[in-house]
Amino acid sequence: MTTNPMSPALVQQVIAKQFPGLLGIELVETTPERVLGRLRARTEICTVGGMMHGGAVMGFADTLGAVGTFLNMPPGATTTTIESSTKFMAAAPEGQLLTGESVPLHKGRTTMVWQTSIRREDGRLCALVLQTQLMMEPKAVPTA
Amino acid sequence: MTTNPMSPALVQQVIAKQFPGLLGIELVETTPERVLGRLRARTEICTVGGMMHGGAVMGFADTLGAVGTFLNMPPGATTTTIESSTKFMAAAPEGQLLTGESVPLHKGRTTMVWQTSIRREDGRLCALVLQTQLMMEPKAVPTA
Amino acid sequence: MTTNPMSPALVQQVIAKQFPGLLGIELVETTPERVLGRLRARTEICTVGGMMHGGAVMGFADTLGAVGTFLNMPPGATTTTIESSTKFMAAAPEGQLLTGESVPLHKGRTTMVWQTSIRREDGRLCALVLQTQLMMEPKAVPTA
Amino acid sequence: MTTNPMSPALVQQVIAKQFPGLLGIELVETTPERVLGRLRARTEICTVGGMMHGGAVMGFADTLGAVGTFLNMPPGATTTTIESSTKFMAAAPEGQLLTGESVPLHKGRTTMVWQTSIRREDGRLCALVLQTQLMMEPKAVPTA
């Protein structure tokens, strides 16, 4: 399968002005077989109870899985999440630096499945996310 | 079941400094049987492709379902999402004002299930989210 | 979209020798917009505790959603479930005749999303299932 | 946590007359940290297309995760699945002997999360299932 190699810094730059930047996601590793990122549980992505908001956890995971899919596609192709299921298993207190690791479970012709583990500093699993990405081929560019 | 009545403005105030405020969620209706909110697809909650980021969609839904659960609990009780499943069905282009409607499918003794529909301005269903909330009883307050 | 009209009796006959027949699913309505079926909670599809087994509930729903997708495809095309999420909300005691209703939430070019409600005789919702079906085009038939 | 040790043969005997027996599930290992089982893709649990039916795959996984939860509970306690999410990644052709492995991701006070991998004879992952089990305490036995 054609891949789309990009350094963490380059991918980071691409997504910085959008939602992943608002969350504060930092990409650490961006290969077609694994995407690693970090996210600090700042007050503004927490709940009233002082824990990372479930939506922020899901947004973190969704970003990593989408980046992973992107890195497996030919240049110009695009991807969109069509399904995401999350099990929340432990809360992440405000201030914690969470680590997210996303790995592919399935690389098909039209869909990919990525599994993302979000862990606390003590290694405990906060959430496990399974997401299905639909891959859309590059649109043909009209030539003169 | 004891409920916990609060106006949209009051709930809004409680969550304004956290993740729902960062996303820009506006609460419109907050009753134990339905929670309605709105969210504008601003650039900073979109993807590179100019669509609302999946993580923002899930964070919007998660907030509405958690507020709905909260409104059904006795004062002092707390809730946490333990599972969330999302089907993404249509993209929401940047600039759109999305509407989210969350209704309870199940109100049990220890868990509740809320279903949230996220719609575009043209009424099309962008995403359907089912989430399970665990309810935790108020902690006993020590008395002198 | 081309559809594939078949009566409940005809679809029933097609699936009778396979898993839906083993479960005991009876199809009542088979249109591209709704599939209705019934399933009796016999001992052999229950748990030790005398309730319909979760696997039987999911198998019932999966069958209805797959039939619905099939009815929306051109003859010769095939479909497979790629994701299924179930919320179990009330148990179905042995002996009950359950009703399952499956409706499409999304009909896309490559995937469909069907939502199935499984209800007890008293109308109570036992389970809600969301499933994503991948559609595969008919294979070209080699000609002489 | 109190556990509930039982041999595979003993658990097998308990579930033989119910749905797991109808499917044909054979339990191979039943410990509180891992449950292993096998299931042959017989015609009557397949689809018209000659592949193991998605409902049979989900029923296989649900059984293993429920057995695993049961083995972690005190005698007399009961469990029920409250949520199940499945990613289907490869079809299992008729005749194959599938292996299912279920491991706990989370053992909480009121819920457990089990992850089940269903594999073909060639080791390929057919499906990954995440399920949440609710645990219910033993009912007090009235004494004379």
Coordinates of C-alpha atoms in Angstrom, one line a residue:
Chain A
M1 CA 0.0 0.0 0.0
T2 CA 1.3 3.4 -0.9
T3 CA 2.1 5.5 2.2
N4 CA 2.4 9.1 2.8
P5 CA 5.5 9.7 5.1
M6 CA 5.5 12.9 7.1
S7 CA 7.4 13.8 10.2
P8 CA 5.5 14.5 13.5
A9 CA 6.6 18.2 13.2
L10 CA 5.2 18.5 9.7
V11 CA 1.8 16.8 10.6
Q12 CA 1.7 18.9 13.7
Q13 CA 2.0 22.0 11.6
V14 CA -0.8 20.9 9.3
I15 CA -3.3 20.4 12.2
A16 CA -2.1 23.2 14.5
K17 CA -4.7 25.7 13.5
Q18 CA -7.6 23.3 13.8
F19 CA -9.2 21.3 16.6
P20 CA -6.1 19.3 17.5
G21 CA -4.3 22.5 18.1
L22 CA -7.2 23.9 20.2
L23 CA -7.0 20.7 22.3
G24 CA -3.2 21.0 22.6
I25 CA -2.3 17.7 21.1
E26 CA 1.5 17.2 20.5
L27 CA 2.5 14.5 18.0
V28 CA 5.5 12.5 19.0
E29 CA 5.6 9.7 16.4
T30 CA 3.9 9.5 13.1
T31 CA 4.5 6.2 11.2
P32 CA 2.0 4.1 9.1
E33 CA 2.2 1.5 11.9
R34 CA 1.9 3.7 15.0
V35 CA 1.0 7.2 16.0
L36 CA 1.9 8.5 19.4
G37 CA 0.8 11.8 20.9
R38 CA 0.6 13.6 24.2
L39 CA -2.1 15.8 25.7
R40 CA -2.0 17.8 28.9
A41 CA -5.3 17.9 30.9
R42 CA -5.5 21.6 31.1
T43 CA -8.4 23.3 32.9
E44 CA -10.2 24.2 29.7
I45 CA -10.4 20.6 28.5
C46 CA -11.6 19.3 31.8
T47 CA -15.0 18.9 33.4
V48 CA -16.3 20.7 36.4
G49 CA -15.1 17.8 38.5
G50 CA -11.5 18.4 37.6
M51 CA -11.1 15.4 35.2
M52 CA -10.3 15.4 31.5
H53 CA -13.6 15.8 29.6
G54 CA -14.7 12.7 27.8
G55 CA -15.0 14.8 24.6
A56 CA -11.4 15.8 24.8
V57 CA -10.4 12.2 25.3
M58 CA -12.4 11.2 22.2
G59 CA -11.0 14.1 20.2
F60 CA -7.5 13.2 21.1
A61 CA -8.0 9.6 20.0
D62 CA -9.9 10.5 16.9
T63 CA -7.0 12.8 15.8
L64 CA -4.4 10.1 16.3
G65 CA -6.4 7.4 14.3
A66 CA -7.1 9.9 11.5
V67 CA -3.4 10.8 11.3
G68 CA -2.5 7.1 11.2
T69 CA -5.0 6.5 8.3
F70 CA -3.7 9.5 6.5
L71 CA -0.1 8.2 6.7
N72 CA -1.3 5.0 4.9
M73 CA -3.0 6.7 2.0
P74 CA -1.6 7.9 -1.3
P75 CA -1.0 11.7 -1.5
G76 CA -4.2 13.5 -2.3
A77 CA -6.5 10.9 -0.8
T78 CA -8.7 11.9 2.1
T79 CA -10.2 10.1 5.1
T80 CA -13.2 10.6 7.4
T81 CA -14.2 8.8 10.6
I82 CA -17.4 6.8 10.1
E83 CA -17.6 5.1 13.5
S84 CA -16.0 5.5 16.9
S85 CA -16.6 3.5 20.0
T86 CA -15.0 4.4 23.3
K87 CA -14.8 2.6 26.7
F88 CA -13.9 5.0 29.5
M89 CA -12.1 3.1 32.3
A90 CA -10.3 5.6 34.5
A91 CA -10.5 9.3 34.9
A92 CA -7.5 11.6 34.2
P93 CA -7.1 14.3 36.8
E94 CA -6.4 17.9 35.8
G95 CA -2.7 18.5 35.2
Q96 CA -1.9 15.0 34.0
L97 CA 0.1 14.6 30.8
L98 CA -1.8 11.8 28.9
T99 CA -0.2 9.6 26.2
G100 CA -2.2 8.3 23.3
E101 CA -1.0 5.4 21.1
S102 CA -2.9 4.5 18.0
V103 CA -2.3 1.3 16.0
P104 CA -4.0 -0.2 13.0
L105 CA -6.1 -3.4 13.5
H106 CA -7.2 -3.6 9.9
K107 CA -6.1 -2.0 6.6
G108 CA -8.7 -2.7 4.0
R109 CA -9.3 -1.4 0.5
T110 CA -12.0 1.1 1.6
T111 CA -11.8 1.2 5.4
M112 CA -9.2 1.0 8.1
V113 CA -9.7 0.2 11.8
W114 CA -7.5 1.9 14.4
Q115 CA -7.3 1.2 18.1
T116 CA -6.2 4.0 20.4
S117 CA -5.1 3.6 24.1
I118 CA -5.1 6.7 26.2
R119 CA -3.0 6.3 29.3
R120 CA -2.2 8.4 32.5
E121 CA 1.2 9.1 33.7
D122 CA 1.0 6.1 36.0
G123 CA 0.4 3.9 32.9
R124 CA -3.2 3.2 33.8
L125 CA -5.6 2.9 30.8
C126 CA -8.1 5.8 30.8
A127 CA -9.9 4.9 27.6
L128 CA -9.8 2.5 24.7
V129 CA -11.1 3.8 21.4
L130 CA -11.9 1.8 18.2
Q131 CA -12.6 3.8 15.1
T132 CA -13.4 3.0 11.5
Q133 CA -12.0 5.3 8.8
L134 CA -13.4 5.5 5.3
M135 CA -10.8 6.3 2.7
M136 CA -11.6 8.4 -0.3
E137 CA -9.4 8.3 -3.4
P138 CA -7.8 11.5 -4.7
K139 CA -10.0 13.3 -7.1
A140 CA -8.8 13.3 -10.6
V141 CA -7.3 16.7 -11.4
P142 CA -8.5 18.1 -14.7
T143 CA -5.7 18.8 -17.1
A144 CA -5.7 21.4 -19.8
Chain B
M1 CA -36.7 9.8 40.5
T2 CA -35.3 13.0 42.1
T3 CA -34.4 15.5 39.5
N4 CA -32.1 18.5 39.7
P5 CA -33.8 21.3 37.8
M6 CA -31.5 24.0 36.5
S7 CA -32.1 26.6 33.7
P8 CA -30.0 26.5 30.5
A9 CA -28.3 29.7 31.6
L10 CA -27.3 28.3 35.0
V11 CA -25.9 25.1 33.6
Q12 CA -24.2 27.1 30.9
Q13 CA -22.5 29.1 33.6
V14 CA -21.3 26.0 35.4
I15 CA -19.6 24.5 32.3
A16 CA -18.4 27.8 30.7
K17 CA -14.9 27.6 32.0
Q18 CA -14.3 24.0 31.0
F19 CA -14.3 22.0 27.7
P20 CA -17.9 22.8 26.7
G21 CA -17.0 26.5 26.8
L22 CA -13.8 26.0 24.8
L23 CA -15.9 24.2 22.1
G24 CA -18.4 27.0 22.2
I25 CA -21.5 25.0 23.1
E26 CA -24.6 27.0 23.8
L27 CA -27.4 25.3 25.9
V28 CA -30.9 26.0 24.8
E29 CA -33.1 23.6 26.7
T30 CA -32.2 21.7 29.8
T31 CA -34.9 19.4 31.1
P32 CA -34.7 15.8 32.5
E33 CA -36.4 14.6 29.3
R34 CA -34.4 16.6 26.6
V35 CA -31.3 18.7 26.3
L36 CA -30.9 20.9 23.3
G37 CA -27.7 22.8 22.4
R38 CA -26.1 24.6 19.5
L39 CA -22.5 24.7 18.3
R40 CA -21.0 26.8 15.5
A41 CA -18.4 25.0 13.3
R42 CA -15.7 27.6 13.8
T43 CA -12.3 27.1 12.2
E44 CA -10.6 26.1 15.4
I45 CA -13.0 23.1 15.9
C46 CA -12.8 22.0 12.3
T47 CA -10.4 19.7 10.3
V48 CA -7.9 20.7 7.6
G49 CA -10.6 19.8 5.1
G50 CA -13.0 22.5 6.5
M51 CA -15.4 20.2 8.2
M52 CA -16.3 20.1 11.9
H53 CA -13.8 17.7 13.6
G54 CA -15.2 14.4 14.7
G55 CA -13.8 15.0 18.1
A56 CA -15.7 18.2 18.4
V57 CA -18.9 16.5 17.3
M58 CA -18.4 13.8 20.0
G59 CA -17.5 16.4 22.6
F60 CA -20.7 18.3 21.8
A61 CA -22.8 15.1 22.2
D62 CA -21.0 13.9 25.3
T63 CA -21.7 17.3 27.0
L64 CA -25.5 17.2 26.2
G65 CA -25.9 13.6 27.4
A66 CA -23.9 14.3 30.6
V67 CA -26.0 17.4 31.3
G68 CA -29.2 15.3 30.8
T69 CA -28.0 12.7 33.2
F70 CA -27.1 15.3 35.7
L71 CA -30.6 16.8 35.5
N72 CA -32.0 13.4 36.5
M73 CA -29.9 12.9 39.6
P74 CA -30.3 14.1 43.2
P75 CA -28.2 17.1 44.1
G76 CA -24.7 16.1 45.0
A77 CA -24.6 13.0 42.9
T78 CA -22.1 12.8 40.0
T79 CA -22.0 11.1 36.7
T80 CA -19.3 9.9 34.3
T81 CA -19.5 8.6 30.7
I82 CA -18.5 4.9 30.6
E83 CA -19.2 4.2 26.9
S84 CA -19.9 6.3 23.8
S85 CA -20.6 5.1 20.3
T86 CA -20.9 7.4 17.4
K87 CA -22.0 6.9 13.8
F88 CA -20.8 9.8 11.5
M89 CA -23.2 10.2 8.6
A90 CA -22.7 13.6 7.0
A91 CA -20.0 16.2 7.3
A92 CA -20.7 19.6 8.7
P93 CA -19.0 22.4 6.7
E94 CA -17.2 25.2 8.5
G95 CA -19.5 28.0 9.5
Q96 CA -22.6 25.9 10.0
L97 CA -24.6 26.2 13.2
L98 CA -25.2 22.7 14.4
T99 CA -28.1 21.6 16.7
G100 CA -27.7 18.8 19.1
E101 CA -30.7 17.0 20.8
S102 CA -30.2 14.5 23.5
V103 CA -32.9 12.3 24.9
P104 CA -32.9 9.4 27.4
L105 CA -33.4 5.9 26.1
H106 CA -33.0 4.3 29.5
K107 CA -33.0 5.6 33.1
G108 CA -31.8 2.8 35.4
R109 CA -30.7 2.6 39.0
T110 CA -27.0 2.7 38.2
T111 CA -26.8 3.7 34.5
M112 CA -28.6 5.8 32.0
V113 CA -28.4 5.7 28.2
W114 CA -28.8 8.9 26.2
Q115 CA -29.1 9.2 22.5
T116 CA -27.9 12.4 20.8
S117 CA -28.6 13.6 17.3
I118 CA -26.4 16.2 15.7
R119 CA -28.0 18.0 12.8
R120 CA -26.9 20.6 10.2
E121 CA -28.9 23.7 9.3
D122 CA -30.6 21.8 6.5
G123 CA -31.8 19.2 9.0
R124 CA -29.5 16.5 7.8
L125 CA -28.3 14.1 10.5
C126 CA -24.5 14.5 10.9
A127 CA -24.0 12.0 13.7
L128 CA -25.9 9.8 16.1
V129 CA -24.3 9.1 19.5
L130 CA -25.3 6.6 22.1
Q131 CA -23.7 7.0 25.5
T132 CA -23.9 5.2 28.8
Q133 CA -23.6 7.2 31.9
L134 CA -22.7 5.8 35.3
M135 CA -24.3 7.5 38.2
M136 CA -22.5 7.9 41.5
E137 CA -24.4 8.7 44.7
P138 CA -23.7 11.8 46.7
K139 CA -20.9 11.2 49.2
A140 CA -22.2 11.3 52.8
V141 CA -21.4 14.6 54.3
P142 CA -19.7 14.3 57.7
T143 CA -21.6 16.0 60.4
A144 CA -20.2 17.5 63.6
Chain C
M1 CA -31.0 4.0 -5.7
T2 CA -31.8 0.7 -7.3
T3 CA -33.7 -1.6 -4.9
N4 CA -34.1 -5.3 -4.7
P5 CA -37.8 -6.0 -3.8
M6 CA -38.5 -9.3 -2.2
S7 CA -41.4 -10.4 0.0
P8 CA -40.9 -11.4 3.6
A9 CA -41.7 -15.0 2.7
L10 CA -39.1 -15.0 -0.1
V11 CA -36.3 -13.5 2.1
Q12 CA -37.3 -15.9 4.9
Q13 CA -36.8 -18.8 2.6
V14 CA -33.4 -17.5 1.6
I15 CA -32.1 -17.3 5.2
A16 CA -34.0 -20.2 6.7
K17 CA -31.1 -22.7 6.5
Q18 CA -28.6 -20.4 8.1
F19 CA -28.2 -18.6 11.4
P20 CA -31.4 -16.6 11.2
G21 CA -33.3 -19.9 10.9
L22 CA -31.4 -21.4 13.8
L23 CA -32.3 -18.4 16.0
G24 CA -36.0 -18.7 14.8
I25 CA -36.3 -15.2 13.3
E26 CA -39.6 -14.6 11.5
L27 CA -39.7 -11.8 9.0
V28 CA -42.9 -9.7 8.9
E29 CA -42.1 -6.7 6.7
T30 CA -39.2 -6.3 4.2
T31 CA -39.1 -2.9 2.5
P32 CA -36.2 -0.7 1.7
E33 CA -37.3 1.7 4.4
R34 CA -38.2 -0.7 7.2
V35 CA -37.6 -4.3 8.2
L36 CA -39.7 -5.9 10.9
G37 CA -39.2 -9.3 12.5
R38 CA -40.2 -11.4 15.4
L39 CA -38.2 -13.7 17.6
R40 CA -39.5 -15.9 20.5
A41 CA -37.2 -16.2 23.5
R42 CA -37.0 -20.0 23.5
T43 CA -34.8 -21.8 26.1
E44 CA -32.1 -22.5 23.7
I45 CA -31.5 -18.9 22.9
C46 CA -31.6 -17.8 26.5
T47 CA -29.0 -17.5 29.3
V48 CA -28.8 -19.6 32.4
G49 CA -30.7 -16.8 34.2
G50 CA -33.8 -17.3 31.9
M51 CA -33.3 -14.2 29.8
M52 CA -32.8 -13.9 26.0
H53 CA -29.0 -14.2 25.5
G54 CA -27.3 -10.9 24.4
G55 CA -25.8 -12.8 21.5
A56 CA -29.2 -13.8 20.2
V57 CA -30.4 -10.2 20.6
M58 CA -27.5 -9.0 18.5
G59 CA -27.9 -11.7 16.0
F60 CA -31.6 -10.8 15.6
A61 CA -30.7 -7.1 15.0
D62 CA -27.8 -7.9 12.7
T63 CA -30.1 -10.0 10.5
L64 CA -32.7 -7.3 10.2
G65 CA -30.2 -4.6 9.3
A66 CA -28.4 -6.8 6.8
V67 CA -31.8 -7.7 5.1
G68 CA -32.6 -4.0 5.0
T69 CA -29.3 -3.1 3.3
F70 CA -29.8 -6.0 0.9
L71 CA -33.2 -4.6 -0.1
N72 CA -31.5 -1.3 -1.1
M73 CA -28.9 -2.8 -3.3
P74 CA -28.9 -3.8 -7.0
P75 CA -29.3 -7.5 -7.7
G76 CA -26.0 -9.3 -7.4
A77 CA -24.5 -6.9 -4.9
T78 CA -23.5 -8.1 -1.5
T79 CA -23.2 -6.6 2.0
T80 CA -21.3 -7.2 5.1
T81 CA -21.6 -5.7 8.6
I82 CA -18.4 -3.8 9.5
E83 CA -19.5 -2.3 12.8
S84 CA -22.2 -3.0 15.3
S85 CA -22.9 -1.2 18.6
T86 CA -25.5 -2.4 21.0
K87 CA -27.0 -0.8 24.2
F88 CA -28.8 -3.4 26.3
M89 CA -31.5 -1.7 28.4
A90 CA -33.9 -4.3 29.6
A91 CA -33.9 -8.1 29.8
A92 CA -36.3 -10.2 27.8
P93 CA -37.6 -13.1 29.9
E94 CA -37.9 -16.6 28.4
G95 CA -41.1 -17.2 26.5
Q96 CA -41.5 -13.5 25.3
L97 CA -42.1 -12.8 21.7
L98 CA -39.8 -10.0 20.8
T99 CA -40.3 -7.5 18.0
G100 CA -37.4 -6.0 16.0
E101 CA -37.7 -3.0 13.8
S102 CA -34.8 -1.8 11.7
V103 CA -34.7 1.5 9.8
P104 CA -32.0 3.2 7.8
L105 CA -30.3 6.3 9.3
H106 CA -28.0 6.7 6.3
K107 CA -27.8 5.4 2.8
G108 CA -24.4 6.3 1.4
R109 CA -22.6 5.3 -1.7
T110 CA -20.4 2.7 0.0
T111 CA -21.9 2.3 3.5
M112 CA -25.4 2.3 5.1
V113 CA -26.3 2.8 8.8
W114 CA -29.3 0.9 10.2
Q115 CA -30.8 1.3 13.6
T116 CA -32.7 -1.6 15.2
S117 CA -35.0 -1.4 18.2
I118 CA -35.7 -4.7 19.9
R119 CA -38.9 -4.5 22.1
R120 CA -40.7 -6.8 24.5
E121 CA -44.4 -7.6 24.4
D122 CA -45.0 -4.7 26.8
G123 CA -43.3 -2.4 24.4
R124 CA -40.3 -1.8 26.5
L125 CA -37.0 -1.3 24.7
C126 CA -34.7 -4.2 25.3
A127 CA -31.8 -3.1 23.1
L128 CA -30.9 -0.5 20.5
V129 CA -28.4 -1.5 17.9
L130 CA -26.6 0.7 15.4
Q131 CA -24.8 -1.1 12.6
T132 CA -22.7 -0.1 9.6
Q133 CA -23.0 -2.1 6.4
L134 CA -20.4 -2.1 3.7
M135 CA -21.9 -2.6 0.2
M136 CA -19.9 -4.5 -2.4
E137 CA -20.8 -4.1 -6.1
P138 CA -21.9 -7.1 -8.1
K139 CA -18.8 -8.9 -9.6
A140 CA -18.6 -8.6 -13.3
V141 CA -19.8 -11.8 -14.9
P142 CA -17.2 -13.1 -17.4
T143 CA -18.7 -13.6 -20.8
A144 CA -17.5 -16.0 -23.4
Chain D
M1 CA -11.5 -9.3 44.4
T2 CA -13.3 -12.6 45.3
T3 CA -13.2 -15.0 42.3
N4 CA -15.4 -17.9 41.4
P5 CA -13.1 -20.6 40.1
M6 CA -14.6 -23.2 37.8
S7 CA -13.1 -25.5 35.2
P8 CA -13.9 -25.1 31.5
A9 CA -15.8 -28.4 31.7
L10 CA -18.0 -27.2 34.6
V11 CA -18.8 -23.9 33.0
Q12 CA -19.4 -25.7 29.7
Q13 CA -21.9 -27.9 31.4
V14 CA -23.7 -24.9 32.9
I15 CA -24.2 -23.2 29.5
A16 CA -24.7 -26.2 27.3
K17 CA -28.5 -26.1 27.2
Q18 CA -28.6 -22.4 26.4
F19 CA -27.5 -20.2 23.5
P20 CA -23.8 -21.0 23.8
G21 CA -24.7 -24.7 23.4
L22 CA -26.9 -24.0 20.3
L23 CA -24.0 -22.0 18.7
G24 CA -21.6 -24.9 19.6
I25 CA -19.1 -22.9 21.7
E26 CA -16.4 -25.1 23.3
L27 CA -14.6 -23.5 26.3
V28 CA -10.9 -24.3 26.5
E29 CA -9.6 -22.0 29.3
T30 CA -11.7 -20.3 32.1
T31 CA -9.6 -18.2 34.4
P32 CA -10.3 -14.7 35.9
E33 CA -7.7 -13.2 33.6
R34 CA -8.4 -15.0 30.3
V35 CA -11.2 -17.0 28.7
L36 CA -10.5 -19.0 25.6
G37 CA -13.0 -20.8 23.4
R38 CA -13.5 -22.4 20.0
L39 CA -16.3 -22.3 17.6
R40 CA -16.7 -24.2 14.3
A41 CA -18.3 -22.2 11.4
R42 CA -21.0 -24.8 10.7
T43 CA -23.6 -24.1 8.0
E44 CA -26.3 -23.3 10.4
I45 CA -24.4 -20.4 12.0
C46 CA -23.3 -19.0 8.6
T47 CA -24.8 -16.6 6.1
V48 CA -26.1 -17.3 2.7
G49 CA -22.7 -16.2 1.4
G50 CA -21.0 -19.1 3.3
M51 CA -19.3 -17.0 6.0
M52 CA -19.9 -17.1 9.8
H53 CA -22.9 -14.9 10.5
G54 CA -22.0 -11.6 12.3
G55 CA -24.6 -12.5 15.0
A56 CA -22.8 -15.8 15.7
V57 CA -19.5 -14.0 16.0
M58 CA -21.0 -11.5 18.4
G59 CA -22.7 -14.3 20.4
F60 CA -19.4 -16.2 20.7
A61 CA -17.6 -13.1 22.0
D62 CA -20.5 -12.1 24.3
T63 CA -20.4 -15.6 25.9
L64 CA -16.6 -15.5 26.5
G65 CA -16.7 -12.0 28.1
A66 CA -19.7 -12.9 30.3
V67 CA -18.0 -16.1 31.5
G68 CA -14.9 -14.0 32.3
T69 CA -16.9 -11.5 34.3
F70 CA -18.7 -14.4 36.1
L71 CA -15.3 -15.9 37.1
N72 CA -14.4 -12.6 38.8
M73 CA -17.5 -12.3 40.9
P74 CA -18.4 -13.7 44.3
P75 CA -20.7 -16.8 44.2
G76 CA -24.3 -15.8 43.8
A77 CA -23.6 -12.5 42.0
T78 CA -24.9 -12.1 38.5
T79 CA -23.8 -10.1 35.5
T80 CA -25.4 -8.7 32.4
T81 CA -23.9 -7.1 29.2
I82 CA -24.9 -3.5 29.0
E83 CA -22.9 -2.5 26.0
S84 CA -21.1 -4.3 23.2
S85 CA -19.2 -2.8 20.2
T86 CA -17.8 -5.0 17.4
K87 CA -15.5 -4.2 14.5
F88 CA -15.7 -6.9 11.8
M89 CA -12.4 -7.1 9.9
A90 CA -12.3 -10.3 8.0
A91 CA -14.9 -13.0 7.1
A92 CA -14.6 -16.5 8.4
P93 CA -15.4 -19.1 5.7
E94 CA -17.7 -22.0 6.5
G95 CA -15.9 -24.9 8.0
Q96 CA -13.2 -22.8 9.8
L97 CA -12.6 -23.5 13.5
L98 CA -12.4 -20.0 15.1
T99 CA -10.7 -19.2 18.3
G100 CA -11.9 -16.5 20.7
E101 CA -9.8 -15.0 23.4
S102 CA -11.3 -12.7 26.0
V103 CA -9.3 -10.6 28.4
P104 CA -10.3 -8.0 31.0
L105 CA -9.4 -4.3 30.3
H106 CA -11.0 -3.0 33.4
K107 CA -12.3 -4.5 36.6
G108 CA -14.3 -1.9 38.5
R109 CA -16.6 -2.0 41.4
T110 CA -19.8 -2.0 39.4
T111 CA -18.7 -2.7 35.8
M112 CA -16.0 -4.6 33.9
V113 CA -14.8 -4.2 30.4
W114 CA -13.7 -7.3 28.4
Q115 CA -12.0 -7.3 25.0
T116 CA -12.5 -10.3 22.8
S117 CA -10.5 -11.2 19.7
I118 CA -12.0 -13.7 17.3
R119 CA -9.4 -15.3 15.0
R120 CA -9.4 -17.6 12.0
E121 CA -7.2 -20.7 11.7
D122 CA -4.6 -18.6 9.8
G123 CA -4.4 -16.3 12.8
R124 CA -6.1 -13.4 11.1
L125 CA -8.3 -11.2 13.2
C126 CA -12.0 -11.6 12.2
A127 CA -13.5 -9.3 14.8
L128 CA -12.6 -7.3 17.9
V129 CA -15.4 -6.9 20.5
L130 CA -15.4 -4.6 23.5
Q131 CA -18.2 -5.2 26.0
T132 CA -19.2 -3.7 29.3
Q133 CA -20.6 -6.0 32.0
L134 CA -22.7 -4.7 34.9
M135 CA -22.3 -6.7 38.1
M136 CA -25.1 -7.3 40.4
E137 CA -24.6 -8.4 44.0
P138 CA -26.0 -11.6 45.3
K139 CA -29.5 -11.2 46.6
A140 CA -29.8 -11.6 50.4
V141 CA -31.2 -15.1 51.1
P142 CA -34.1 -14.9 53.5
T143 CA -33.6 -17.0 56.5
A144 CA -36.2 -18.6 58.7

